[in-house]
Amino acid sequence: MLGTKGASGLQKIFMGSNAAAVINKSEIPVITVPEFAHVSSMKHIVYATDLANMSDEMKVLVPLAELFDATLNIIHVVSPSSQTKMDAKQITQDIIKEMNYDKITFRVSVDDDILAALEAYMAFIKADMLAMFTHNTTFIDRLFADSVTRQMAFQTSVPLLTLKKVY
């Protein structure tokens, strides 16, 4: 578990933070806790997904939710220009059945700003933790295409659980 204070601008790009570096390199799950986070319970875990390998990733997250008897709130953010249509209610039912855990919700958020959508959803449900899966990034990736997970490590107000992407 690591604490975070946040960084911005060039400092974030070139130096990063110790927490972001650990997240990027770690082969084991990492929990980063923002400097002023107040965690009194673990009732709402938000899982931000790109839908790739969601079933395998859920197999990792559901036992954590069960441990705390928490609701696993899954969110997938799509662009307003996306042509993909999803039935969130049916997806929720399918996941509950597959995972054999009934404290699961699934939401599709339509927004061009993934970070803003995640933050709004976390505030709406009063999230206690955000879970995201990461992939390895290079210096060039960090310079030109900062990952959503890395950005959330700098600005989330709740603990962030990061795990390596399941392929």
Short mmCIF file of C-alpha atoms in Angstrom, two decimals:
data_model
loop_
_atom_site.label_atom_id
_atom_site.label_comp_id
_atom_site.label_asym_id
_atom_site.label_seq_id
_atom_site.Cartn_x
_atom_site.Cartn_y
_atom_site.Cartn_z
CA MET A 1 0.00 0.00 0.00
CA LEU A 2 1.34 3.42 -0.99
CA GLY A 3 0.32 6.97 -0.21
CA THR A 4 -0.11 9.55 -2.97
CA LYS A 5 0.07 13.32 -2.95
CA GLY A 6 -0.51 13.92 -6.64
CA ALA A 7 1.52 15.67 -9.31
CA SER A 8 0.77 17.83 -12.27
CA GLY A 9 2.12 19.08 -15.57
CA LEU A 10 5.72 18.35 -16.45
CA GLN A 11 6.42 16.93 -13.01
CA LYS A 12 3.87 14.19 -13.67
CA ILE A 13 5.22 13.45 -17.16
CA PHE A 14 8.94 13.43 -16.48
CA MET A 15 9.30 12.47 -12.85
CA GLY A 16 5.99 10.78 -12.22
CA SER A 17 5.49 9.69 -8.66
CA ASN A 18 6.77 6.80 -6.67
CA ALA A 19 3.26 5.38 -6.58
CA ALA A 20 2.81 5.64 -10.36
CA ALA A 21 6.20 4.01 -10.91
CA VAL A 22 5.29 1.13 -8.60
CA ILE A 23 1.91 0.73 -10.31
CA ASN A 24 3.61 0.60 -13.71
CA LYS A 25 6.22 -1.99 -12.71
CA SER A 26 4.45 -4.12 -10.12
CA GLU A 27 3.41 -7.66 -10.94
CA ILE A 28 1.29 -7.81 -7.78
CA PRO A 29 -1.79 -5.74 -6.84
CA VAL A 30 -1.04 -2.26 -5.51
CA ILE A 31 -3.30 -0.07 -3.40
CA THR A 32 -2.55 3.65 -3.48
CA VAL A 33 -4.21 5.85 -0.90
CA PRO A 34 -4.61 9.59 -1.53
CA GLU A 35 -3.17 11.88 1.12
CA PHE A 36 -6.53 13.09 2.46
CA ALA A 37 -8.61 9.96 1.85
CA HIS A 38 -10.95 8.89 4.62
CA VAL A 39 -11.87 5.23 4.48
CA SER A 40 -14.28 4.01 7.11
CA SER A 41 -15.85 1.08 5.27
CA MET A 42 -15.55 -0.92 2.09
CA LYS A 43 -19.14 -1.11 0.86
CA HIS A 44 -18.80 0.20 -2.70
CA ILE A 45 -15.95 -0.90 -4.95
CA VAL A 46 -15.96 0.67 -8.41
CA TYR A 47 -14.41 -1.37 -11.19
CA ALA A 48 -13.61 0.68 -14.30
CA THR A 49 -13.44 -1.64 -17.29
CA ASP A 50 -12.64 -1.48 -20.99
CA LEU A 51 -14.59 -4.78 -21.29
CA ALA A 52 -11.52 -6.66 -22.57
CA ASN A 53 -11.17 -9.81 -20.46
CA MET A 54 -13.82 -8.58 -18.03
CA SER A 55 -14.85 -12.11 -17.09
CA ASP A 56 -11.31 -13.05 -16.03
CA GLU A 57 -10.84 -9.75 -14.21
CA MET A 58 -14.12 -10.26 -12.36
CA LYS A 59 -12.78 -13.58 -11.06
CA VAL A 60 -10.11 -11.55 -9.28
CA LEU A 61 -12.40 -8.78 -8.00
CA VAL A 62 -15.44 -10.72 -6.83
CA PRO A 63 -13.57 -12.47 -3.99
CA LEU A 64 -12.43 -9.05 -2.77
CA ALA A 65 -16.01 -7.74 -2.84
CA GLU A 66 -17.21 -10.90 -1.06
CA LEU A 67 -14.57 -10.44 1.64
CA PHE A 68 -16.08 -7.05 2.54
CA ASP A 69 -19.69 -7.94 1.58
CA ALA A 70 -19.36 -4.97 -0.78
CA THR A 71 -21.19 -4.07 -3.95
CA LEU A 72 -19.00 -4.29 -7.03
CA ASN A 73 -20.06 -1.35 -9.20
CA ILE A 74 -18.80 -1.89 -12.74
CA ILE A 75 -18.55 1.09 -15.07
CA HIS A 76 -17.66 1.24 -18.74
CA VAL A 77 -17.23 4.66 -20.33
CA VAL A 78 -17.96 5.08 -24.04
CA SER A 79 -17.64 8.05 -26.34
CA PRO A 80 -20.83 9.83 -27.45
CA SER A 81 -19.87 8.91 -31.02
CA SER A 82 -19.79 5.20 -30.18
CA GLN A 83 -22.25 3.07 -32.14
CA THR A 84 -22.12 0.26 -29.57
CA LYS A 85 -25.39 -0.36 -27.77
CA MET A 86 -25.37 -2.25 -24.47
CA ASP A 87 -28.18 -3.49 -22.28
CA ALA A 88 -26.78 -2.72 -18.83
CA LYS A 89 -29.60 -4.57 -17.06
CA GLN A 90 -28.98 -7.77 -19.06
CA ILE A 91 -25.21 -7.47 -18.63
CA THR A 92 -25.70 -7.10 -14.87
CA GLN A 93 -27.88 -10.23 -14.75
CA ASP A 94 -25.36 -12.20 -16.83
CA ILE A 95 -22.43 -11.18 -14.62
CA ILE A 96 -24.33 -11.97 -11.41
CA LYS A 97 -25.14 -15.41 -12.76
CA GLU A 98 -21.60 -16.08 -14.03
CA MET A 99 -19.91 -14.88 -10.83
CA ASN A 100 -22.52 -16.28 -8.44
CA TYR A 101 -22.49 -13.00 -6.50
CA ASP A 102 -25.56 -10.80 -6.38
CA LYS A 103 -24.00 -7.52 -5.23
CA ILE A 104 -22.94 -6.41 -8.71
CA THR A 105 -24.11 -3.47 -10.80
CA PHE A 106 -23.12 -2.54 -14.34
CA ARG A 107 -23.34 0.95 -15.80
CA VAL A 108 -22.45 2.40 -19.18
CA SER A 109 -21.51 6.07 -19.04
CA VAL A 110 -21.49 8.10 -22.24
CA ASP A 111 -18.79 10.75 -22.00
CA ASP A 112 -15.73 11.96 -23.89
CA ASP A 113 -13.91 12.54 -20.60
CA ILE A 114 -13.27 9.16 -18.98
CA LEU A 115 -11.77 10.64 -15.82
CA ALA A 116 -14.70 13.01 -15.27
CA ALA A 117 -17.17 10.18 -15.85
CA LEU A 118 -15.38 7.95 -13.34
CA GLU A 119 -15.15 10.71 -10.74
CA ALA A 120 -18.82 11.61 -11.14
CA TYR A 121 -19.89 7.98 -10.79
CA MET A 122 -17.67 7.42 -7.75
CA ALA A 123 -19.11 10.53 -6.08
CA PHE A 124 -22.68 9.47 -6.96
CA ILE A 125 -22.39 6.04 -5.34
CA LYS A 126 -20.00 7.19 -2.58
CA ALA A 127 -17.25 4.78 -3.66
CA ASP A 128 -14.83 3.44 -1.08
CA MET A 129 -12.31 2.12 -3.62
CA LEU A 130 -11.61 2.20 -7.35
CA ALA A 131 -10.22 -0.93 -9.04
CA MET A 132 -8.48 -0.78 -12.41
CA PHE A 133 -6.35 -3.15 -14.44
CA THR A 134 -3.12 -1.82 -15.93
CA HIS A 135 -0.81 -2.63 -18.78
CA ASN A 136 2.90 -1.85 -19.08
CA THR A 137 3.69 1.61 -20.39
CA THR A 138 6.90 2.98 -21.80
CA PHE A 139 8.32 6.47 -21.36
CA ILE A 140 6.90 7.40 -24.78
CA ASP A 141 3.46 6.08 -23.73
CA ARG A 142 3.57 8.24 -20.62
CA LEU A 143 4.68 11.26 -22.65
CA PHE A 144 2.03 11.08 -25.38
CA ALA A 145 -0.78 8.79 -24.26
CA ASP A 146 -1.06 8.79 -20.49
CA SER A 147 -3.17 5.86 -19.32
CA VAL A 148 -6.43 6.42 -17.48
CA THR A 149 -5.14 4.31 -14.59
CA ARG A 150 -2.00 6.41 -14.27
CA GLN A 151 -4.05 9.62 -14.37
CA MET A 152 -6.41 8.30 -11.70
CA ALA A 153 -3.42 7.47 -9.47
CA PHE A 154 -2.68 11.20 -9.39
CA GLN A 155 -6.18 12.53 -8.83
CA THR A 156 -8.57 10.02 -7.27
CA SER A 157 -9.97 10.85 -3.85
CA VAL A 158 -10.46 7.20 -2.87
CA PRO A 159 -7.97 4.34 -2.61
CA LEU A 160 -7.02 2.92 -6.01
CA LEU A 161 -6.45 -0.81 -6.44
CA THR A 162 -4.38 -1.54 -9.52
CA LEU A 163 -3.80 -5.00 -10.91
CA LYS A 164 -1.96 -6.19 -13.99
CA LYS A 165 -4.22 -6.64 -17.02
CA VAL A 166 -5.36 -10.21 -17.57
CA TYR A 167 -4.61 -11.28 -21.16
#
